[in-house]
One Martini backbone bead per residue (centre of mass of N, CA, C, O) as a GRO file, in nm:
protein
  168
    1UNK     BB    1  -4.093   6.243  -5.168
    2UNK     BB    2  -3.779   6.428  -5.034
    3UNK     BB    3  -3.699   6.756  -5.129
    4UNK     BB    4  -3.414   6.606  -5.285
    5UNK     BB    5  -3.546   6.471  -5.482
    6UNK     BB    6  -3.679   6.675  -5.626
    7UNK     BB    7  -3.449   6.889  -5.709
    8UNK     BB    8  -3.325   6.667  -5.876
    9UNK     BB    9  -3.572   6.650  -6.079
   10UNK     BB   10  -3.515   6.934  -6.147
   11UNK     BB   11  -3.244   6.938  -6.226
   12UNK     BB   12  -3.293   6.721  -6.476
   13UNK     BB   13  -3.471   6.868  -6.638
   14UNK     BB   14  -3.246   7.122  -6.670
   15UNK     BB   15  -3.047   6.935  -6.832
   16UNK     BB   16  -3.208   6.683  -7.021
   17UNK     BB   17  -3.329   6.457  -6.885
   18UNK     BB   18  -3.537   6.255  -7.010
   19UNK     BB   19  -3.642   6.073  -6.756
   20UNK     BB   20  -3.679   6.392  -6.591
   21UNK     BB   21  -3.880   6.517  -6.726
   22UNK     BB   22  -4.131   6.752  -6.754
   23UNK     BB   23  -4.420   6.814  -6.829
   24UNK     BB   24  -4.760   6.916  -6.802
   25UNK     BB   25  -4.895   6.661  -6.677
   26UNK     BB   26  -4.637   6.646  -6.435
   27UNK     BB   27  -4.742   6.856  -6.280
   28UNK     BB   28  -4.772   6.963  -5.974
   29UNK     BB   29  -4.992   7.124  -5.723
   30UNK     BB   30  -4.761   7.063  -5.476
   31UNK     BB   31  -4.482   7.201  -5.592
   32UNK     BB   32  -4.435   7.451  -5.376
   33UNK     BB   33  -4.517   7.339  -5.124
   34UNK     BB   34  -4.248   7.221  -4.994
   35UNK     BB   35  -4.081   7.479  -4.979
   36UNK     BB   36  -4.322   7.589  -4.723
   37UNK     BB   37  -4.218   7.378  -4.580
   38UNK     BB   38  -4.106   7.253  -4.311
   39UNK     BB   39  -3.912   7.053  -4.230
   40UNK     BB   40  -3.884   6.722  -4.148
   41UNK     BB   41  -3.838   6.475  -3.939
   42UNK     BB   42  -3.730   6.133  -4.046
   43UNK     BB   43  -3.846   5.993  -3.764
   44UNK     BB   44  -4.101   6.124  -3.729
   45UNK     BB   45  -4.199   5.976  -4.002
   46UNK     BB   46  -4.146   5.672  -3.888
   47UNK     BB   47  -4.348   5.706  -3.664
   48UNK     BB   48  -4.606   5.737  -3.811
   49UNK     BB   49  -4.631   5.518  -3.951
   50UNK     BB   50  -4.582   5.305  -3.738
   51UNK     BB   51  -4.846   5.406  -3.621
   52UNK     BB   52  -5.038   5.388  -3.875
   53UNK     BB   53  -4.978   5.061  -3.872
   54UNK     BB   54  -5.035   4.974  -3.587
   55UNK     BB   55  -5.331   5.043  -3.605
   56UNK     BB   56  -5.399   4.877  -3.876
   57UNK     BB   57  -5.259   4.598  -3.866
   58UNK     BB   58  -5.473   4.434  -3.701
   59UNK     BB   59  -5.713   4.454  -3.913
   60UNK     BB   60  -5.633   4.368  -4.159
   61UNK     BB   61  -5.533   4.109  -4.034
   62UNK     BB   62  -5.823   4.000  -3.996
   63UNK     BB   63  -5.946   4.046  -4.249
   64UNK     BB   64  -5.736   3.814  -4.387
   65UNK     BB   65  -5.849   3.616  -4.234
   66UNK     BB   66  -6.168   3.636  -4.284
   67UNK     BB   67  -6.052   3.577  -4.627
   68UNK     BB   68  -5.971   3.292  -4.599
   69UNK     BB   69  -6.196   3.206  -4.448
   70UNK     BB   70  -6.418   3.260  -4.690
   71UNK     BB   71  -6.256   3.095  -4.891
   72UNK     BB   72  -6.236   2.808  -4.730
   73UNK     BB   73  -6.565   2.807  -4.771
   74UNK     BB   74  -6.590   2.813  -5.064
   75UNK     BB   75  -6.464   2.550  -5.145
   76UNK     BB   76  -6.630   2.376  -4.906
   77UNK     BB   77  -6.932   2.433  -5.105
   78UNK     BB   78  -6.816   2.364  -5.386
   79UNK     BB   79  -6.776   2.064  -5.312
   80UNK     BB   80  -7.051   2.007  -5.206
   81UNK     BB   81  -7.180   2.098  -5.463
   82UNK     BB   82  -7.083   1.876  -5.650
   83UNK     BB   83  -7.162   1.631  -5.468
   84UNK     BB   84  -7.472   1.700  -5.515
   85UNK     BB   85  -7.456   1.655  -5.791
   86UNK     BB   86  -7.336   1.396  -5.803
   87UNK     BB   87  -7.624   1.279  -5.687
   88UNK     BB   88  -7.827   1.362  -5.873
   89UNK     BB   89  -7.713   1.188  -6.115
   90UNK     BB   90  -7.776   0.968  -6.010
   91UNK     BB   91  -8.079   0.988  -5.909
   92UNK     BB   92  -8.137   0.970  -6.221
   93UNK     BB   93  -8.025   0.712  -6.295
   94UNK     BB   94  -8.194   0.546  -6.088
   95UNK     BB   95  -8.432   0.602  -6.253
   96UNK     BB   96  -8.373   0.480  -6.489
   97UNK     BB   97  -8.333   0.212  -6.416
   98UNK     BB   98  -8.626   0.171  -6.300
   99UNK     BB   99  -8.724   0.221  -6.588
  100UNK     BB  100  -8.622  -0.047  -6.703
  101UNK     BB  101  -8.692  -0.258  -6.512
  102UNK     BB  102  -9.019  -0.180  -6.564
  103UNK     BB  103  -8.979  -0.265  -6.846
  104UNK     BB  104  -8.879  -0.550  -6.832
  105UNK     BB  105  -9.130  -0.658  -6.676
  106UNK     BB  106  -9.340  -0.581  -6.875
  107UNK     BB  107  -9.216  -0.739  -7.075
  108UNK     BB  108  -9.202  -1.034  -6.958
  109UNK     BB  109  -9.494  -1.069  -6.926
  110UNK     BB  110  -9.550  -1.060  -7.187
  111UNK     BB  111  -9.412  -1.305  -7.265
  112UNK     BB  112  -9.568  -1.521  -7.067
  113UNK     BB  113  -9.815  -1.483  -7.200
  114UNK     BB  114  -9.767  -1.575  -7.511
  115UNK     BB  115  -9.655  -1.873  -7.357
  116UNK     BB  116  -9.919  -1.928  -7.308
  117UNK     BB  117 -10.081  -1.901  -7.532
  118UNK     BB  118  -9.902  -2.121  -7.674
  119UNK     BB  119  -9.975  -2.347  -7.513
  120UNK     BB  120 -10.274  -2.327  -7.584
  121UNK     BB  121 -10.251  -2.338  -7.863
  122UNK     BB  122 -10.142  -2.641  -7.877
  123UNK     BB  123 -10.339  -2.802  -7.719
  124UNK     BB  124 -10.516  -2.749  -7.902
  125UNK     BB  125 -10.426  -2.854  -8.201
  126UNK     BB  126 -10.405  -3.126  -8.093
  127UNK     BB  127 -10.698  -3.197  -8.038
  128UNK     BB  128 -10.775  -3.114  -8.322
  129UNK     BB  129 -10.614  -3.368  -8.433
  130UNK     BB  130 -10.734  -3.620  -8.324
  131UNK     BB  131 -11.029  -3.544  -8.405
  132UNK     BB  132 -10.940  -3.540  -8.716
  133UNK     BB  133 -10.823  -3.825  -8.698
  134UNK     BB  134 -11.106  -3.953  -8.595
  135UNK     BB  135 -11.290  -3.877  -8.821
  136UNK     BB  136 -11.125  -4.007  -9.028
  137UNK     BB  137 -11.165  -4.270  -8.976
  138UNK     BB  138 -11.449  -4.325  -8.930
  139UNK     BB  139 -11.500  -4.230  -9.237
  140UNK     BB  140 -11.323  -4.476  -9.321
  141UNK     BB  141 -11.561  -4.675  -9.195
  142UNK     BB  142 -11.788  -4.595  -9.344
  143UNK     BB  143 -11.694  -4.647  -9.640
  144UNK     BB  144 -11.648  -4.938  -9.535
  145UNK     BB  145 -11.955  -4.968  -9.485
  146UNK     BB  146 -12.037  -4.908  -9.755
  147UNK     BB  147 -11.872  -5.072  -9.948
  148UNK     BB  148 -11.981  -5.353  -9.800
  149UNK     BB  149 -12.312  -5.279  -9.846
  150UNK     BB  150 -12.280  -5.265 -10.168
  151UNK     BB  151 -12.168  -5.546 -10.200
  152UNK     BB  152 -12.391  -5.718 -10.039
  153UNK     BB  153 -12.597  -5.645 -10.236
  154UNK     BB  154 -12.459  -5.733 -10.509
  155UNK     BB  155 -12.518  -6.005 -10.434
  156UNK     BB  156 -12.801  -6.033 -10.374
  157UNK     BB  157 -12.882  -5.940 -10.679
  158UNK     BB  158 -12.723  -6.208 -10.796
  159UNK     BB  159 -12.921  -6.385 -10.640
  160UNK     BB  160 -13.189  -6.302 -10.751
  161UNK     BB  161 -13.167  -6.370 -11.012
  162UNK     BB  162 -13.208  -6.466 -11.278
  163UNK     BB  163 -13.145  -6.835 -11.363
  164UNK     BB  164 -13.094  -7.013 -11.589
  165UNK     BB  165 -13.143  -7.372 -11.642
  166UNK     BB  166 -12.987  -7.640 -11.661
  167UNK     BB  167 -12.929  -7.863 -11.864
  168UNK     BB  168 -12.937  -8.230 -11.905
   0.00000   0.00000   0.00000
């Protein structure tokens, strides 16, 4: 602010411009001190300005671009970090796949066996049927000799059998 605009300010202040006026909070420490210094040439006051953006605007515009440059890197780690992390996701799936095609192996070997077991077991049971059918043939063979050795008793013990003679 100008030593103009102060006056300005201070004027308007005592005309009782709301705007412009000034509180107890707004009273500078350093307001009495612009009248006690002498006037600044206003070019001067721009050559040292630009002299002190000169000194220090290469650095800044460095540590901007520093700053950019860092920004720029880490978009591309957080880039680089997601696709890691769904890495990492496909393969938990690709274990869960491996855990269940294991386990699918191991139901099939199951089912194979069951299947084996069951022919052997179909085999057992034809084998059991056979012999059943066999014995029972036999067995009704038995009876059939044993009920024909009972018919041929029973003949000849009626033929043994005392018969009276018959007159004539």
């Amino acid at each position: 602010m100008s030593g103009a605009e102060r006056t300005e300010g201070k004027e308007a202040a005592a005309a009782g411009d709301p705007e412009r006026s000034l509180g107890l909070s707004d009273a500078s420490p350093d307001e009495g001190v612009v009248e006690d210094l002498p006037l600044i040439d206003e070019k001067a006051v721009e050559q040292l300005a630009e002299g002190l953006i000169s000194h220090y605007l290469p650095d800044l515009q460095r540590s901007k671009s520093a700053l950019q440059e860092l920004t720029q890197n880490q978009v591309v780690l957080l880039e680089t970090l997601e696709q890691e992390i769904s890495k990492f996701k496909e393969c938990n799936s690709i274990v869960d796949i491996n855990a269940l095609f294991s386990e699918a192996k191991h139901y099939h070997n199951k089912l194979v066996n069951i299947r084996n077991e069951m022919m052997m077991l179909h085999e057992k049971t034809s084998k059991l049927k056979k012999r059943a059918l066999k014995l029972q043939q036999k067995r009704q063979k038995e009876e059939l000799e044993r009920e024909q050795q009972r018919e041929k008793e029973l003949e000849r013990e009626k033929q043994l059998t005392a018969k009276p003679a018959k007159r004539t």
